[in-house]
Amino acid sequence: MKSMKEEKWKNKALHGQYPKILEKPHVDTVTTNKWLSSNLEGKTEGLLIAVQDQAINTRNYQKVICGQQVESKCRMCSQHEETVDHIVSGCEVLAKTEYISRHNNAAAYRHFRICKDHDIEITDKWYEHQPETVMHNKDNNITIIWDMPVNTDRTITANRPDIIVKDSVNSTCKLIDMTVPSDRDIALKETEKKGSTKT
């Protein structure tokens, strides 16, 4: 019964895209689905599932799935079909504001966790955390640097990692550069990030 339902789900032209993405080799299905056990309200969980299934009321959904006579182009940029993927990571208009804000919030949470791990005094609530350019723990000689360009002996275009963890005792620096891609762009973005450190 379970296998039949899964197969029926995968065979759906729209909703079946998500389970097919989960089968890709770069996807960690355990981590991907971990949020389902986070005690969200039913309506919040339902909305997120609908987004994953691309079953929210985008213009493309109204036209293609519901058969309505509507303009299917994005209401922000008017250039591309207004699909979930486009809204989440493909709109040039949203890229200038919303995507940057989303990226910075995700990076700030990572900064918060790193500061906690290295006993750097910060607020107790991650959503109130405002990363400072340089934060330091004198006891363990750890310095956390936020969004600062790095001078290099040769030209590197991507020279501004989100976070640098400098360990003065071991003479190491850990560079952390985040991206928030759509599901279909995860492997591409991973290659880009790794490649930018080799130039």
PDB file of C-alpha atoms in Angstrom:
ATOM      1  CA  MET A   1       0.000   0.000   0.000  1.00  0.00           C
ATOM      2  CA  LYS A   2       2.796   2.418   0.980  1.00  0.00           C
ATOM      3  CA  SER A   3       4.772   1.647  -2.197  1.00  0.00           C
ATOM      4  CA  MET A   4       1.683   2.142  -4.348  1.00  0.00           C
ATOM      5  CA  LYS A   5       0.997   5.542  -2.763  1.00  0.00           C
ATOM      6  CA  GLU A   6       4.626   6.616  -3.211  1.00  0.00           C
ATOM      7  CA  GLU A   7       4.577   5.556  -6.861  1.00  0.00           C
ATOM      8  CA  LYS A   8       1.301   7.400  -7.463  1.00  0.00           C
ATOM      9  CA  TRP A   9       2.805  10.512  -5.841  1.00  0.00           C
ATOM     10  CA  LYS A  10       5.961  10.349  -7.995  1.00  0.00           C
ATOM     11  CA  ASN A  11       3.925   9.947 -11.188  1.00  0.00           C
ATOM     12  CA  LYS A  12       2.083  13.239 -10.670  1.00  0.00           C
ATOM     13  CA  ALA A  13       3.432  15.868 -13.068  1.00  0.00           C
ATOM     14  CA  LEU A  14       3.506  18.679 -10.485  1.00  0.00           C
ATOM     15  CA  HIS A  15       3.440  17.131  -7.012  1.00  0.00           C
ATOM     16  CA  GLY A  16       5.755  14.312  -8.100  1.00  0.00           C
ATOM     17  CA  GLN A  17       8.699  16.668  -8.619  1.00  0.00           C
ATOM     18  CA  TYR A  18       9.502  16.839  -4.902  1.00  0.00           C
ATOM     19  CA  PRO A  19       9.835  13.073  -4.216  1.00  0.00           C
ATOM     20  CA  LYS A  20      11.988  12.767  -7.353  1.00  0.00           C
ATOM     21  CA  ILE A  21      14.329  15.468  -6.034  1.00  0.00           C
ATOM     22  CA  LEU A  22      14.662  13.518  -2.763  1.00  0.00           C
ATOM     23  CA  GLU A  23      16.120  10.589  -4.728  1.00  0.00           C
ATOM     24  CA  LYS A  24      19.063  12.624  -6.044  1.00  0.00           C
ATOM     25  CA  PRO A  25      22.469  11.538  -4.675  1.00  0.00           C
ATOM     26  CA  HIS A  26      23.308  14.898  -3.050  1.00  0.00           C
ATOM     27  CA  VAL A  27      20.112  14.970  -0.937  1.00  0.00           C
ATOM     28  CA  ASP A  28      20.258  13.924   2.723  1.00  0.00           C
ATOM     29  CA  THR A  29      16.664  12.741   3.204  1.00  0.00           C
ATOM     30  CA  VAL A  30      16.961  12.410   7.002  1.00  0.00           C
ATOM     31  CA  THR A  31      18.056  16.037   7.455  1.00  0.00           C
ATOM     32  CA  THR A  32      15.658  17.236   4.754  1.00  0.00           C
ATOM     33  CA  ASN A  33      12.645  15.779   6.584  1.00  0.00           C
ATOM     34  CA  LYS A  34      13.807  16.537  10.132  1.00  0.00           C
ATOM     35  CA  TRP A  35      11.614  19.640  10.333  1.00  0.00           C
ATOM     36  CA  LEU A  36       8.525  17.382  10.246  1.00  0.00           C
ATOM     37  CA  SER A  37       9.193  16.420  13.884  1.00  0.00           C
ATOM     38  CA  SER A  38       9.577  20.014  15.128  1.00  0.00           C
ATOM     39  CA  ASN A  39       6.082  20.450  16.647  1.00  0.00           C
ATOM     40  CA  LEU A  40       4.849  23.058  14.184  1.00  0.00           C
ATOM     41  CA  GLU A  41       1.216  24.105  14.178  1.00  0.00           C
ATOM     42  CA  GLY A  42      -0.892  22.022  11.776  1.00  0.00           C
ATOM     43  CA  LYS A  43      -1.626  24.950   9.461  1.00  0.00           C
ATOM     44  CA  THR A  44       2.079  25.887   9.261  1.00  0.00           C
ATOM     45  CA  GLU A  45       3.102  22.326   8.468  1.00  0.00           C
ATOM     46  CA  GLY A  46       0.289  22.090   5.894  1.00  0.00           C
ATOM     47  CA  LEU A  47       1.472  25.274   4.177  1.00  0.00           C
ATOM     48  CA  LEU A  48       5.067  24.031   3.996  1.00  0.00           C
ATOM     49  CA  ILE A  49       3.952  20.688   2.554  1.00  0.00           C
ATOM     50  CA  ALA A  50       1.853  22.549  -0.031  1.00  0.00           C
ATOM     51  CA  VAL A  51       4.892  24.647  -0.982  1.00  0.00           C
ATOM     52  CA  GLN A  52       6.997  21.493  -1.399  1.00  0.00           C
ATOM     53  CA  ASP A  53       4.282  20.012  -3.610  1.00  0.00           C
ATOM     54  CA  GLN A  54       4.038  23.330  -5.518  1.00  0.00           C
ATOM     55  CA  ALA A  55       0.346  23.379  -4.689  1.00  0.00           C
ATOM     56  CA  ILE A  56       0.023  26.983  -3.576  1.00  0.00           C
ATOM     57  CA  ASN A  57      -1.918  29.651  -5.391  1.00  0.00           C
ATOM     58  CA  THR A  58       0.735  30.991  -7.767  1.00  0.00           C
ATOM     59  CA  ARG A  59      -0.355  32.446 -11.108  1.00  0.00           C
ATOM     60  CA  ASN A  60       1.126  29.455 -12.942  1.00  0.00           C
ATOM     61  CA  TYR A  61      -0.836  27.075 -10.687  1.00  0.00           C
ATOM     62  CA  GLN A  62      -4.048  29.023 -11.324  1.00  0.00           C
ATOM     63  CA  LYS A  63      -3.566  28.841 -15.086  1.00  0.00           C
ATOM     64  CA  VAL A  64      -2.046  25.392 -15.664  1.00  0.00           C
ATOM     65  CA  ILE A  65      -3.576  23.307 -12.855  1.00  0.00           C
ATOM     66  CA  CYS A  66      -6.855  25.129 -12.150  1.00  0.00           C
ATOM     67  CA  GLY A  67      -7.506  26.095 -15.786  1.00  0.00           C
ATOM     68  CA  GLN A  68      -8.246  29.734 -14.974  1.00  0.00           C
ATOM     69  CA  GLN A  69      -7.899  32.457 -17.593  1.00  0.00           C
ATOM     70  CA  VAL A  70      -5.213  34.468 -15.822  1.00  0.00           C
ATOM     71  CA  GLU A  71      -1.825  36.006 -16.640  1.00  0.00           C
ATOM     72  CA  SER A  72       0.747  33.423 -15.506  1.00  0.00           C
ATOM     73  CA  LYS A  73       3.843  35.660 -15.474  1.00  0.00           C
ATOM     74  CA  CYS A  74       5.383  36.675 -12.144  1.00  0.00           C
ATOM     75  CA  ARG A  75       3.608  39.680 -10.647  1.00  0.00           C
ATOM     76  CA  MET A  76       6.958  41.044  -9.414  1.00  0.00           C
ATOM     77  CA  CYS A  77       9.208  40.824 -12.491  1.00  0.00           C
ATOM     78  CA  SER A  78       6.667  40.047 -15.271  1.00  0.00           C
ATOM     79  CA  GLN A  79       9.406  38.039 -17.027  1.00  0.00           C
ATOM     80  CA  HIS A  80       9.012  34.390 -16.010  1.00  0.00           C
ATOM     81  CA  GLU A  81       6.244  31.974 -15.075  1.00  0.00           C
ATOM     82  CA  GLU A  82       5.160  32.533 -11.472  1.00  0.00           C
ATOM     83  CA  THR A  83       5.949  29.119 -10.005  1.00  0.00           C
ATOM     84  CA  VAL A  84       7.057  28.189  -6.478  1.00  0.00           C
ATOM     85  CA  ASP A  85      10.638  27.707  -7.701  1.00  0.00           C
ATOM     86  CA  HIS A  86      10.643  31.120  -9.352  1.00  0.00           C
ATOM     87  CA  ILE A  87       9.301  32.890  -6.250  1.00  0.00           C
ATOM     88  CA  VAL A  88      11.720  31.085  -3.919  1.00  0.00           C
ATOM     89  CA  SER A  89      14.913  31.583  -5.897  1.00  0.00           C
ATOM     90  CA  GLY A  90      14.471  32.840  -9.451  1.00  0.00           C
ATOM     91  CA  CYS A  91      12.971  36.329  -9.406  1.00  0.00           C
ATOM     92  CA  GLU A  92      15.380  39.171 -10.218  1.00  0.00           C
ATOM     93  CA  VAL A  93      13.226  41.680  -8.311  1.00  0.00           C
ATOM     94  CA  LEU A  94      13.081  39.595  -5.117  1.00  0.00           C
ATOM     95  CA  ALA A  95      16.821  38.840  -5.417  1.00  0.00           C
ATOM     96  CA  LYS A  96      17.647  42.473  -4.613  1.00  0.00           C
ATOM     97  CA  THR A  97      15.791  42.466  -1.293  1.00  0.00           C
ATOM     98  CA  GLU A  98      14.073  39.317  -0.019  1.00  0.00           C
ATOM     99  CA  TYR A  99      16.759  36.792  -1.017  1.00  0.00           C
ATOM    100  CA  ILE A 100      19.495  38.904   0.575  1.00  0.00           C
ATOM    101  CA  SER A 101      17.454  39.243   3.754  1.00  0.00           C
ATOM    102  CA  ARG A 102      16.799  35.470   3.854  1.00  0.00           C
ATOM    103  CA  HIS A 103      20.502  34.715   3.306  1.00  0.00           C
ATOM    104  CA  ASN A 104      21.593  37.155   6.020  1.00  0.00           C
ATOM    105  CA  ASN A 105      19.096  35.738   8.531  1.00  0.00           C
ATOM    106  CA  ALA A 106      20.305  32.177   7.860  1.00  0.00           C
ATOM    107  CA  ALA A 107      23.956  33.253   8.132  1.00  0.00           C
ATOM    108  CA  ALA A 108      23.219  35.184  11.353  1.00  0.00           C
ATOM    109  CA  TYR A 109      21.753  32.020  12.899  1.00  0.00           C
ATOM    110  CA  ARG A 110      24.920  30.095  11.924  1.00  0.00           C
ATOM    111  CA  HIS A 111      27.000  32.928  13.475  1.00  0.00           C
ATOM    112  CA  PHE A 112      24.907  32.668  16.658  1.00  0.00           C
ATOM    113  CA  ARG A 113      25.550  28.897  16.925  1.00  0.00           C
ATOM    114  CA  ILE A 114      29.307  29.334  16.331  1.00  0.00           C
ATOM    115  CA  CYS A 115      29.524  32.023  19.022  1.00  0.00           C
ATOM    116  CA  LYS A 116      27.660  29.738  21.450  1.00  0.00           C
ATOM    117  CA  ASP A 117      30.002  26.829  20.627  1.00  0.00           C
ATOM    118  CA  HIS A 118      33.044  29.016  21.417  1.00  0.00           C
ATOM    119  CA  ASP A 119      31.600  30.542  24.618  1.00  0.00           C
ATOM    120  CA  ILE A 120      31.374  34.059  23.217  1.00  0.00           C
ATOM    121  CA  GLU A 121      28.857  36.119  25.160  1.00  0.00           C
ATOM    122  CA  ILE A 122      25.736  36.842  23.107  1.00  0.00           C
ATOM    123  CA  THR A 123      21.972  37.079  23.540  1.00  0.00           C
ATOM    124  CA  ASP A 124      20.090  33.924  24.573  1.00  0.00           C
ATOM    125  CA  LYS A 125      17.616  34.197  21.698  1.00  0.00           C
ATOM    126  CA  TRP A 126      18.951  33.483  18.196  1.00  0.00           C
ATOM    127  CA  TYR A 127      16.333  35.679  16.531  1.00  0.00           C
ATOM    128  CA  GLU A 128      17.568  38.708  18.495  1.00  0.00           C
ATOM    129  CA  HIS A 129      21.224  38.075  17.600  1.00  0.00           C
ATOM    130  CA  GLN A 130      22.941  40.889  15.686  1.00  0.00           C
ATOM    131  CA  PRO A 131      26.384  39.724  14.503  1.00  0.00           C
ATOM    132  CA  GLU A 132      29.214  42.156  15.211  1.00  0.00           C
ATOM    133  CA  THR A 133      32.012  42.504  12.662  1.00  0.00           C
ATOM    134  CA  VAL A 134      34.561  40.996  15.085  1.00  0.00           C
ATOM    135  CA  MET A 135      33.805  38.959  18.212  1.00  0.00           C
ATOM    136  CA  HIS A 136      36.504  37.447  20.368  1.00  0.00           C
ATOM    137  CA  ASN A 137      36.964  34.956  23.192  1.00  0.00           C
ATOM    138  CA  LYS A 138      40.272  35.783  24.910  1.00  0.00           C
ATOM    139  CA  ASP A 139      40.228  32.560  26.949  1.00  0.00           C
ATOM    140  CA  ASN A 140      40.494  30.256  23.925  1.00  0.00           C
ATOM    141  CA  ASN A 141      41.928  32.767  21.391  1.00  0.00           C
ATOM    142  CA  ILE A 142      39.008  32.347  18.995  1.00  0.00           C
ATOM    143  CA  THR A 143      37.945  35.287  16.821  1.00  0.00           C
ATOM    144  CA  ILE A 144      34.701  35.257  14.824  1.00  0.00           C
ATOM    145  CA  ILE A 145      34.672  37.653  11.866  1.00  0.00           C
ATOM    146  CA  TRP A 146      31.405  38.584  10.146  1.00  0.00           C
ATOM    147  CA  ASP A 147      31.028  39.603   6.488  1.00  0.00           C
ATOM    148  CA  MET A 148      34.504  41.083   6.038  1.00  0.00           C
ATOM    149  CA  PRO A 149      36.607  41.037   2.836  1.00  0.00           C
ATOM    150  CA  VAL A 150      39.840  39.053   2.933  1.00  0.00           C
ATOM    151  CA  ASN A 151      43.004  40.449   1.355  1.00  0.00           C
ATOM    152  CA  THR A 152      44.755  37.806  -0.729  1.00  0.00           C
ATOM    153  CA  ASP A 153      48.084  37.678  -2.567  1.00  0.00           C
ATOM    154  CA  ARG A 154      46.237  37.026  -5.844  1.00  0.00           C
ATOM    155  CA  THR A 155      42.894  38.281  -7.085  1.00  0.00           C
ATOM    156  CA  ILE A 156      39.925  36.256  -5.867  1.00  0.00           C
ATOM    157  CA  THR A 157      36.493  37.557  -6.824  1.00  0.00           C
ATOM    158  CA  ALA A 158      34.653  35.776  -3.994  1.00  0.00           C
ATOM    159  CA  ASN A 159      36.807  37.243  -1.220  1.00  0.00           C
ATOM    160  CA  ARG A 160      34.062  38.062   1.294  1.00  0.00           C
ATOM    161  CA  PRO A 161      32.970  34.934   3.182  1.00  0.00           C
ATOM    162  CA  ASP A 162      29.987  35.228   5.503  1.00  0.00           C
ATOM    163  CA  ILE A 163      31.903  34.049   8.575  1.00  0.00           C
ATOM    164  CA  ILE A 164      35.560  33.435   9.410  1.00  0.00           C
ATOM    165  CA  VAL A 165      36.514  31.467  12.526  1.00  0.00           C
ATOM    166  CA  LYS A 166      40.115  32.317  13.385  1.00  0.00           C
ATOM    167  CA  ASP A 167      41.902  30.025  15.837  1.00  0.00           C
ATOM    168  CA  SER A 168      45.082  31.815  16.977  1.00  0.00           C
ATOM    169  CA  VAL A 169      46.338  28.844  19.002  1.00  0.00           C
ATOM    170  CA  ASN A 170      46.289  26.387  16.083  1.00  0.00           C
ATOM    171  CA  SER A 171      46.960  29.078  13.443  1.00  0.00           C
ATOM    172  CA  THR A 172      43.890  28.131  11.382  1.00  0.00           C
ATOM    173  CA  CYS A 173      41.021  29.983   9.753  1.00  0.00           C
ATOM    174  CA  LYS A 174      37.742  28.350   8.838  1.00  0.00           C
ATOM    175  CA  LEU A 175      35.862  30.137   6.051  1.00  0.00           C
ATOM    176  CA  ILE A 176      32.081  29.748   5.971  1.00  0.00           C
ATOM    177  CA  ASP A 177      30.189  31.004   2.935  1.00  0.00           C
ATOM    178  CA  MET A 178      26.480  30.263   2.741  1.00  0.00           C
ATOM    179  CA  THR A 179      23.941  30.022  -0.024  1.00  0.00           C
ATOM    180  CA  VAL A 180      20.199  29.361   0.063  1.00  0.00           C
ATOM    181  CA  PRO A 181      19.499  27.693  -3.296  1.00  0.00           C
ATOM    182  CA  SER A 182      16.400  26.014  -4.619  1.00  0.00           C
ATOM    183  CA  ASP A 183      16.339  22.200  -4.489  1.00  0.00           C
ATOM    184  CA  ARG A 184      17.364  21.904  -8.128  1.00  0.00           C
ATOM    185  CA  ASP A 185      20.415  24.153  -7.658  1.00  0.00           C
ATOM    186  CA  ILE A 186      21.993  22.547  -4.575  1.00  0.00           C
ATOM    187  CA  ALA A 187      24.686  20.579  -6.439  1.00  0.00           C
ATOM    188  CA  LEU A 188      25.489  23.552  -8.698  1.00  0.00           C
ATOM    189  CA  LYS A 189      25.858  25.975  -5.783  1.00  0.00           C
ATOM    190  CA  GLU A 190      27.999  23.501  -3.853  1.00  0.00           C
ATOM    191  CA  THR A 191      30.360  23.261  -6.843  1.00  0.00           C
ATOM    192  CA  GLU A 192      30.420  27.078  -7.157  1.00  0.00           C
ATOM    193  CA  LYS A 193      31.282  27.556  -3.483  1.00  0.00           C
ATOM    194  CA  LYS A 194      34.054  24.959  -3.555  1.00  0.00           C
ATOM    195  CA  GLY A 195      35.391  26.327  -6.856  1.00  0.00           C
ATOM    196  CA  SER A 196      35.550  29.918  -5.598  1.00  0.00           C
ATOM    197  CA  THR A 197      38.048  28.898  -2.902  1.00  0.00           C
ATOM    198  CA  LYS A 198      40.426  27.376  -5.463  1.00  0.00           C
ATOM    199  CA  THR A 199      40.846  30.391  -7.787  1.00  0.00           C
TER     200      THR A 199
END
